[in-house]
Amino acid sequence: MVDSNDQTAAVLEAIEAITERIESEKQHLIDLDSAIGDADHGANLARGFEAAHEETADMADADPANVVKTAGTALISEVGGASGPLYGGYLEKVQDRGDARVGDKTMVDAIVPAVDTYRKSIEEDDLHPLTALSKAVDAAERGVEFTVPLQAKKGRASYLGARSVGHQDPGATSTLFMLEELLNVASEHLEGDIDRDATSPTIPDEESEDG
Ligand code: ADP
Ligand code: MG
């Protein structure tokens, strides 16, 4: 079991890794958002995570939950766009806040399959947390691909109507980057290896009768 200090260290490392990843993908996210939005997603998130990183820099002795909360508050206050309050309000609440469903071409299309896959991997398939997280990353990746043919129903991209079809959603893409960084950091903090051959949990939507 990891103790609270190690959990805090892992959360701080994750914030740092995500901040660096978002910084290095800034232009990529800006390019995606310029196709179906207003070209600020990369800059928004880079600014937000830089603030989150700064605000949490001295929190090595804090409770891990407080670190997450401080980072979320920094994201909300620094990111002007839709994605700030959505990410800052913690991933699970994204759906409540943004009122987007799977299929609306938003970050929800990456988050929901990732969270569902993680839960099912742990609760039903009893997989190791790293294996579960790795499957969640795979599910998010499929979710990002799934956004390409969709017409946007929420956010700025929805103003484009049918012209939003054929473009990858920026927010789903940044979600994937964050999850990949979480997996990297988690694999340094948790014992054990990712089992690539573990039972592949079906995505809840696709669950068959006999599954
Ligand atoms: P803005 O759209 O205000 O410029 P960003 O560019 O930072 O903000 O973020 C755009 C991303 O936010 C979109 O690609 C989409 O994934 C996500 N998004 C927009 N509206 C919603 C919503 N209502 N629910 C969930 N995600 C949303
Ligand atoms: Mg934007």
PDB file of C-alpha atoms in Angstrom, residues 23-115:
ATOM      1  CA  GLU A  23       3.285  22.480 -22.988  1.00  0.00           C
ATOM      2  CA  SER A  24       4.925  20.254 -25.599  1.00  0.00           C
ATOM      3  CA  GLU A  25       1.555  19.521 -27.271  1.00  0.00           C
ATOM      4  CA  LYS A  26       0.407  23.142 -27.095  1.00  0.00           C
ATOM      5  CA  GLN A  27       0.676  23.828 -30.823  1.00  0.00           C
ATOM      6  CA  HIS A  28      -0.930  20.486 -31.681  1.00  0.00           C
ATOM      7  CA  LEU A  29      -3.966  21.321 -29.490  1.00  0.00           C
ATOM      8  CA  ILE A  30      -4.118  24.847 -30.916  1.00  0.00           C
ATOM      9  CA  ASP A  31      -4.153  23.390 -34.449  1.00  0.00           C
ATOM     10  CA  LEU A  32      -7.001  21.009 -33.564  1.00  0.00           C
ATOM     11  CA  ASP A  33      -8.980  23.856 -31.967  1.00  0.00           C
ATOM     12  CA  SER A  34      -8.373  26.169 -34.922  1.00  0.00           C
ATOM     13  CA  ALA A  35     -10.177  23.682 -37.201  1.00  0.00           C
ATOM     14  CA  ILE A  36     -13.416  23.546 -35.184  1.00  0.00           C
ATOM     15  CA  GLY A  37     -13.054  26.179 -32.431  1.00  0.00           C
ATOM     16  CA  ASP A  38     -11.158  29.366 -31.690  1.00  0.00           C
ATOM     17  CA  ALA A  39      -7.561  28.125 -31.608  1.00  0.00           C
ATOM     18  CA  ASP A  40      -6.998  28.582 -27.883  1.00  0.00           C
ATOM     19  CA  HIS A  41      -7.278  25.090 -26.350  1.00  0.00           C
ATOM     20  CA  GLY A  42      -3.505  24.506 -26.239  1.00  0.00           C
ATOM     21  CA  ALA A  43      -2.764  27.949 -24.812  1.00  0.00           C
ATOM     22  CA  ASN A  44      -5.656  27.691 -22.340  1.00  0.00           C
ATOM     23  CA  LEU A  45      -4.507  24.397 -20.896  1.00  0.00           C
ATOM     24  CA  ALA A  46      -0.805  25.284 -20.919  1.00  0.00           C
ATOM     25  CA  ARG A  47      -1.562  28.439 -18.917  1.00  0.00           C
ATOM     26  CA  GLY A  48      -3.863  26.531 -16.565  1.00  0.00           C
ATOM     27  CA  PHE A  49      -1.448  23.703 -15.828  1.00  0.00           C
ATOM     28  CA  GLU A  50       1.461  26.090 -15.398  1.00  0.00           C
ATOM     29  CA  ALA A  51      -0.589  27.827 -12.691  1.00  0.00           C
ATOM     30  CA  ALA A  52      -1.642  24.490 -11.166  1.00  0.00           C
ATOM     31  CA  HIS A  53       1.995  23.403 -11.103  1.00  0.00           C
ATOM     32  CA  GLU A  54       3.111  26.656  -9.471  1.00  0.00           C
ATOM     33  CA  GLU A  55       0.317  26.688  -6.891  1.00  0.00           C
ATOM     34  CA  THR A  56       1.065  23.123  -5.789  1.00  0.00           C
ATOM     35  CA  ALA A  57       4.872  23.412  -5.833  1.00  0.00           C
ATOM     36  CA  ASP A  58       5.162  23.699  -2.023  1.00  0.00           C
ATOM     37  CA  MET A  59       2.598  21.053  -1.143  1.00  0.00           C
ATOM     38  CA  ALA A  60       4.869  18.025  -0.579  1.00  0.00           C
ATOM     39  CA  ASP A  61       3.526  17.628   2.976  1.00  0.00           C
ATOM     40  CA  ALA A  62      -0.112  18.275   2.149  1.00  0.00           C
ATOM     41  CA  ASP A  63      -2.896  15.751   1.908  1.00  0.00           C
ATOM     42  CA  PRO A  64      -3.101  14.370  -1.670  1.00  0.00           C
ATOM     43  CA  ALA A  65      -6.766  15.411  -1.936  1.00  0.00           C
ATOM     44  CA  ASN A  66      -5.828  19.008  -1.098  1.00  0.00           C
ATOM     45  CA  VAL A  67      -3.200  19.002  -3.835  1.00  0.00           C
ATOM     46  CA  VAL A  68      -5.805  17.889  -6.376  1.00  0.00           C
ATOM     47  CA  LYS A  69      -8.222  20.524  -5.116  1.00  0.00           C
ATOM     48  CA  THR A  70      -5.623  23.314  -5.336  1.00  0.00           C
ATOM     49  CA  ALA A  71      -4.686  22.255  -8.861  1.00  0.00           C
ATOM     50  CA  GLY A  72      -8.373  22.218  -9.871  1.00  0.00           C
ATOM     51  CA  THR A  73      -8.954  25.689  -8.435  1.00  0.00           C
ATOM     52  CA  ALA A  74      -5.909  27.027 -10.323  1.00  0.00           C
ATOM     53  CA  LEU A  75      -7.233  25.523 -13.566  1.00  0.00           C
ATOM     54  CA  ILE A  76     -10.649  27.085 -13.074  1.00  0.00           C
ATOM     55  CA  SER A  77      -9.264  30.549 -12.375  1.00  0.00           C
ATOM     56  CA  GLU A  78      -6.612  30.542 -15.126  1.00  0.00           C
ATOM     57  CA  VAL A  79      -8.397  28.919 -18.049  1.00  0.00           C
ATOM     58  CA  GLY A  80     -10.904  31.205 -19.697  1.00  0.00           C
ATOM     59  CA  GLY A  81     -12.302  28.602 -22.080  1.00  0.00           C
ATOM     60  CA  ALA A  82     -14.891  25.896 -21.580  1.00  0.00           C
ATOM     61  CA  SER A  83     -12.193  23.370 -20.733  1.00  0.00           C
ATOM     62  CA  GLY A  84     -10.960  25.141 -17.547  1.00  0.00           C
ATOM     63  CA  PRO A  85     -14.017  24.677 -15.342  1.00  0.00           C
ATOM     64  CA  LEU A  86     -14.595  21.272 -16.928  1.00  0.00           C
ATOM     65  CA  TYR A  87     -11.143  19.900 -16.144  1.00  0.00           C
ATOM     66  CA  GLY A  88     -10.764  21.940 -12.955  1.00  0.00           C
ATOM     67  CA  GLY A  89     -14.075  20.652 -11.630  1.00  0.00           C
ATOM     68  CA  TYR A  90     -12.593  17.128 -11.578  1.00  0.00           C
ATOM     69  CA  LEU A  91     -13.062  14.681 -14.324  1.00  0.00           C
ATOM     70  CA  GLU A  92     -16.080  12.911 -12.861  1.00  0.00           C
ATOM     71  CA  LYS A  93     -18.078  16.116 -12.719  1.00  0.00           C
ATOM     72  CA  VAL A  94     -17.323  17.068 -16.304  1.00  0.00           C
ATOM     73  CA  GLN A  95     -20.548  15.515 -17.487  1.00  0.00           C
ATOM     74  CA  ASP A  96     -22.699  17.329 -14.913  1.00  0.00           C
ATOM     75  CA  ARG A  97     -21.087  20.677 -15.617  1.00  0.00           C
ATOM     76  CA  GLY A  98     -20.905  20.559 -19.375  1.00  0.00           C
ATOM     77  CA  ASP A  99     -24.107  18.576 -19.861  1.00  0.00           C
ATOM     78  CA  ALA A 100     -22.491  16.701 -22.753  1.00  0.00           C
ATOM     79  CA  ARG A 101     -23.207  13.054 -23.556  1.00  0.00           C
ATOM     80  CA  VAL A 102     -21.036  10.495 -25.292  1.00  0.00           C
ATOM     81  CA  GLY A 103     -21.353  11.266 -28.998  1.00  0.00           C
ATOM     82  CA  ASP A 104     -21.485  15.064 -28.631  1.00  0.00           C
ATOM     83  CA  LYS A 105     -17.827  15.341 -29.800  1.00  0.00           C
ATOM     84  CA  THR A 106     -16.238  16.631 -26.573  1.00  0.00           C
ATOM     85  CA  MET A 107     -13.752  15.522 -23.926  1.00  0.00           C
ATOM     86  CA  VAL A 108     -16.597  13.383 -22.534  1.00  0.00           C
ATOM     87  CA  ASP A 109     -16.032  10.987 -25.467  1.00  0.00           C
ATOM     88  CA  ALA A 110     -12.582  10.185 -24.045  1.00  0.00           C
ATOM     89  CA  ILE A 111     -13.388  10.473 -20.322  1.00  0.00           C
ATOM     90  CA  VAL A 112     -16.465   8.258 -20.115  1.00  0.00           C
ATOM     91  CA  PRO A 113     -15.003   5.172 -21.820  1.00  0.00           C
ATOM     92  CA  ALA A 114     -11.773   5.642 -19.833  1.00  0.00           C
ATOM     93  CA  VAL A 115     -13.554   5.866 -16.466  1.00  0.00           C
TER      94      VAL A 115
END
